[in-house]
CSV table of C-alpha atoms in Angstrom, one decimal:
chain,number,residue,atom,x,y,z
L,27,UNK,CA,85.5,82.8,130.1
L,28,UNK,CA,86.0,80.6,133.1
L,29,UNK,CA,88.8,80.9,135.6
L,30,UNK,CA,91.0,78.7,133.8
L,31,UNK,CA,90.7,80.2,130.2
L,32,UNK,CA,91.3,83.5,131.9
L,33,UNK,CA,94.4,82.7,132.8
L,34,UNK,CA,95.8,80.9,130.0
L,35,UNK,CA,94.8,84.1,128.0
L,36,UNK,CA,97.0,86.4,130.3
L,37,UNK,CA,99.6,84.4,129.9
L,38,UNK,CA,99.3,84.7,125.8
L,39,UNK,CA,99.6,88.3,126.2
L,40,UNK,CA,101.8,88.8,128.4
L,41,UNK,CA,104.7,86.4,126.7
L,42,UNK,CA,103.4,86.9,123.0
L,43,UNK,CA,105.8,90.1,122.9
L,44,UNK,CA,108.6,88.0,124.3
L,45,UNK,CA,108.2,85.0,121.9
L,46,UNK,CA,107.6,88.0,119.1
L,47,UNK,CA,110.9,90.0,120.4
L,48,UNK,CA,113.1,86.9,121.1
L,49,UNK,CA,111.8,83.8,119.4
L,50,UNK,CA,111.3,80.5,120.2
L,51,UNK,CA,115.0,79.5,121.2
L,52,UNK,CA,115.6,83.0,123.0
L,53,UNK,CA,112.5,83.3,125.3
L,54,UNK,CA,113.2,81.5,128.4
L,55,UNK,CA,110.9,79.7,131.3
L,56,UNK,CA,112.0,82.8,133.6
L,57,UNK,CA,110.9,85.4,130.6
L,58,UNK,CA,108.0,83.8,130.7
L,59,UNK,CA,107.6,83.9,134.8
L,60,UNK,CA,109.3,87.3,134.8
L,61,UNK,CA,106.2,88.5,132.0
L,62,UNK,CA,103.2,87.2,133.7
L,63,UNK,CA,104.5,87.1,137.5
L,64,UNK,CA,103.4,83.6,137.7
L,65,UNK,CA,105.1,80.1,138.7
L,66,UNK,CA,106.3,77.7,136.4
L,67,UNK,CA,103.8,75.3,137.9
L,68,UNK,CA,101.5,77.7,136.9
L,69,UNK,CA,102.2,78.1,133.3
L,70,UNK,CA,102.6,74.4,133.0
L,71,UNK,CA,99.5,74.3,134.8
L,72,UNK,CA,97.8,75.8,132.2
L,73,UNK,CA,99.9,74.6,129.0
L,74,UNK,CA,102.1,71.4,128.3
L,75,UNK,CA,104.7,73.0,127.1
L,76,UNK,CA,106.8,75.6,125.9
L,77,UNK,CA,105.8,74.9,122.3
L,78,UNK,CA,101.7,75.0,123.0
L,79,UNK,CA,102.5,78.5,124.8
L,80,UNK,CA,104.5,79.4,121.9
L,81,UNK,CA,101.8,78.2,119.2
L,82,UNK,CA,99.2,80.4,121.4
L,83,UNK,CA,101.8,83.5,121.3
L,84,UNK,CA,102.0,82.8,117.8
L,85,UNK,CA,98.1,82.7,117.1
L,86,UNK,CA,97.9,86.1,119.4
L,87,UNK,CA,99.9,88.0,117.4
L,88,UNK,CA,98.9,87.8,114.1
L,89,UNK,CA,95.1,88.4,115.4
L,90,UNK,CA,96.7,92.0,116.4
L,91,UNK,CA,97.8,92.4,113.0
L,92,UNK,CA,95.1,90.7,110.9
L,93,UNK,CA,92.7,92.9,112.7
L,94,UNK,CA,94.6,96.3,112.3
L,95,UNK,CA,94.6,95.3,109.3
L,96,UNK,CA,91.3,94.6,108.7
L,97,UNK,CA,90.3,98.1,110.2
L,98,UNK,CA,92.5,99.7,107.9
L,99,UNK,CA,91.2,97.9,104.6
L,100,UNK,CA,87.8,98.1,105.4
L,101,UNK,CA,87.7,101.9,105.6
L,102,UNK,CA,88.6,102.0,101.8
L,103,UNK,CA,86.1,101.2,99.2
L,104,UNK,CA,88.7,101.0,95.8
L,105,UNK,CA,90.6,97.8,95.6
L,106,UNK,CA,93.5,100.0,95.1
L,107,UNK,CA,93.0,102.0,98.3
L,108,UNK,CA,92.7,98.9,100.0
L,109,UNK,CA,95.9,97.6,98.7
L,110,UNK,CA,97.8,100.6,99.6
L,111,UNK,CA,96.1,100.2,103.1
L,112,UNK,CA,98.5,97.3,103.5
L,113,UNK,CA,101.8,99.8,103.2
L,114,UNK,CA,100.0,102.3,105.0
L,115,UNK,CA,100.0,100.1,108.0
L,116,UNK,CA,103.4,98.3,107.3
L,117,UNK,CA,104.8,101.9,106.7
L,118,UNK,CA,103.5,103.7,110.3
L,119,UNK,CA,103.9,100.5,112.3
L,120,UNK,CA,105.1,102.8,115.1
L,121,UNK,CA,101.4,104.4,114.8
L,122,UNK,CA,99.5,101.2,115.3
L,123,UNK,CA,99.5,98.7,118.1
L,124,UNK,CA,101.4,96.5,116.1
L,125,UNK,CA,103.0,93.5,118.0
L,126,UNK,CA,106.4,94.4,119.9
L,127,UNK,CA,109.3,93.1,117.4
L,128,UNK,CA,107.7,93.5,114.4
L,129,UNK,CA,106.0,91.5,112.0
L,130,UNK,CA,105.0,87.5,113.7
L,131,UNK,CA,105.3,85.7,110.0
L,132,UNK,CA,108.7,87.4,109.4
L,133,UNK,CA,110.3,86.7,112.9
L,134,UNK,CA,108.6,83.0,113.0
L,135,UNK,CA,109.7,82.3,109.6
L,136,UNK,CA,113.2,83.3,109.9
L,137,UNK,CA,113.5,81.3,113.1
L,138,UNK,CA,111.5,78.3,112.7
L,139,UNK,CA,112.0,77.3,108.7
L,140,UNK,CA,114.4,74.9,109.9
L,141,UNK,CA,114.1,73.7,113.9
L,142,UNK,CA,110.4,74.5,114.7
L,143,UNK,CA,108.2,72.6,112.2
L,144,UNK,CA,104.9,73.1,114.1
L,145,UNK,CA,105.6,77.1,113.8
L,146,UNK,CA,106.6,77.3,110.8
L,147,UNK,CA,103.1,75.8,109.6
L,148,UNK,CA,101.6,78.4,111.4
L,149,UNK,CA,104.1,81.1,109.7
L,150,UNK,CA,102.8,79.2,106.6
L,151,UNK,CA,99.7,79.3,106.9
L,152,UNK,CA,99.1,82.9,108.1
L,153,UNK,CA,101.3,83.8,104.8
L,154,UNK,CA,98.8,81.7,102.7
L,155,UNK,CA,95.9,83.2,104.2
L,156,UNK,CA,97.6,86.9,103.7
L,157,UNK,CA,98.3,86.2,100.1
L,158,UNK,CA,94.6,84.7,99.8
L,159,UNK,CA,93.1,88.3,101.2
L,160,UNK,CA,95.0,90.1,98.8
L,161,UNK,CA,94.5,87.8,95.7
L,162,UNK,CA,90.9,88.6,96.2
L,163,UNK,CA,91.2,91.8,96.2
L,164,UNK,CA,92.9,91.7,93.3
L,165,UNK,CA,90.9,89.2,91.4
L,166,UNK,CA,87.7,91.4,93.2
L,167,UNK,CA,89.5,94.8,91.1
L,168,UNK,CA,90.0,92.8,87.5
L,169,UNK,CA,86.3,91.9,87.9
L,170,UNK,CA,85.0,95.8,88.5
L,171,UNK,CA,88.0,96.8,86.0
L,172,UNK,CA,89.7,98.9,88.5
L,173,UNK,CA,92.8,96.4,87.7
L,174,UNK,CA,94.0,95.1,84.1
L,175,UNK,CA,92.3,91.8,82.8
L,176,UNK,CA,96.0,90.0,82.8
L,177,UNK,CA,96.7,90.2,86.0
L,178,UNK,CA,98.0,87.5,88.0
L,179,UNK,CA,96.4,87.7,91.3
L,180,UNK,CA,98.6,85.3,93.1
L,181,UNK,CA,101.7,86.3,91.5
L,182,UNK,CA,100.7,90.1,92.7
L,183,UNK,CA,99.6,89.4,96.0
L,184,UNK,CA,103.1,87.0,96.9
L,185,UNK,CA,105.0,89.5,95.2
L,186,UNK,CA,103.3,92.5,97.4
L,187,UNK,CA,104.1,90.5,100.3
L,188,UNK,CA,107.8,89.7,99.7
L,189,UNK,CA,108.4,93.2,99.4
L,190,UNK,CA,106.6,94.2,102.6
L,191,UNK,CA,108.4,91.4,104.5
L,192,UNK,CA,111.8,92.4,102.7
L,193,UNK,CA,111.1,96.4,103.9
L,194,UNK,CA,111.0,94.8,107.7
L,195,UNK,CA,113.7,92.8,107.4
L,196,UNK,CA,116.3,95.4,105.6
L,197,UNK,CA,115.1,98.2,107.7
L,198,UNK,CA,115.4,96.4,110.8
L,199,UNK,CA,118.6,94.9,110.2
L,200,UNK,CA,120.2,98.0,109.0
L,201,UNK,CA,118.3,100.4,111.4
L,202,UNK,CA,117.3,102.6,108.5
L,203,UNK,CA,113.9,103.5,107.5
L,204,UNK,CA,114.7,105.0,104.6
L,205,UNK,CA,115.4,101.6,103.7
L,206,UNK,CA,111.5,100.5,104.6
L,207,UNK,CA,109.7,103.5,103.0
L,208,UNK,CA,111.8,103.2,99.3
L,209,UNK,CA,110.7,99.8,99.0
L,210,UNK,CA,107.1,100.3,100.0
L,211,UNK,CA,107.4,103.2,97.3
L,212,UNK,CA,108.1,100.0,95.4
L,213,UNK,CA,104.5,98.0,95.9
L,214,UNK,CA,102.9,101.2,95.4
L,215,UNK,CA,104.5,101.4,91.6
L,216,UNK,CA,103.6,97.7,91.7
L,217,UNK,CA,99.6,98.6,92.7
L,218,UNK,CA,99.6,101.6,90.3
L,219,UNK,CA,100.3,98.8,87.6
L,220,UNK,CA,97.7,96.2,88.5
């Protein structure tokens, strides 16, 4: 890495927790000079914009959770194992380095479905390519009979994901995690039935 893309990479992580915490409306030019300890000619320097600093935050943090994620799914070796390695993560968040605020495709969504349309692709996206990982694992199960023949990958794999993303949200906005670990009792009923 050259000077340059050195820099541009601190800056990612330094203001990926802000833009994660706070969103794209709520994270401010002095956040993002308070974070990094840099100029505004410095950040601009290195990015056009708020948005291409935001699209890089964006990018940032759902490589921290892919790859936890990744770690934790390739340790198991059923299909149903590595399903349930999915709530294991979503379920001891606090455990894992997870990105500070939560989960990037739930706070982006929420935010950005109607006044960012760049970010909300990339909250699209990373939900199409979560749904693809687990629809393979799925389809991957029916093939070694681990899972029923008539099972609808796709419909399995959204549904897993709504109910993940549902325990954040309720859980965070009612500051009960309770809340969180009932529903991901929930997707593991739903996995047990695959």
């Amino acid at each position: 890495m050259n000077k340059a893309e050195k820099t541009r990479q601190f800056i990612v992580e330094k203001t990926a927790p802000i833009f994660n915490e706070k969103g794209y409306t709520g994270t401010s030019l002095n956040d993002m000079t308070n974070a990094t300890g840099l100029t505004k000619g410095s950040i601009y320097g290195n990015f056009a914009n708020k948005d291409e600093v935001a699209m890089a935050s964006f990018d940032y943090n759902m490589q921290q959770v892919q790859q936890l994620i990744r770690q934790e799914v390739s340790r198991e070796t059923t299909c149903k194992n590595k399903l349930l390695a999915y709530v294991k993560v979503y379920d001891q968040f606090l455990k894992y380095p997870f990105p500070a605020g939560g989960c990037p495709i739930l706070n982006t969504a929420v935010e950005a479905d109607d006044t960012h349309p760049s970010l909300k692709q990339k909250a699209s996206d990373a939900f199409h390519t979560w749904k693809d990982a687990i629809a393979a694992i799925i389809s991957k199960g029916i093939t070694t009979r681990e899972f029923h023949a008539h099972t609808d990958p796709e419909q399995a794999a959204v549904t897993m994901i709504a109910l993940i993303e549902g325990a954040i949200m309720i859980s965070k906005l009612t500051g009960k995690l309770q809340y969180k670990k009932t529903i991901l009792q929930s997707v593991e009923k739903l996995i047990a039935r695959l």
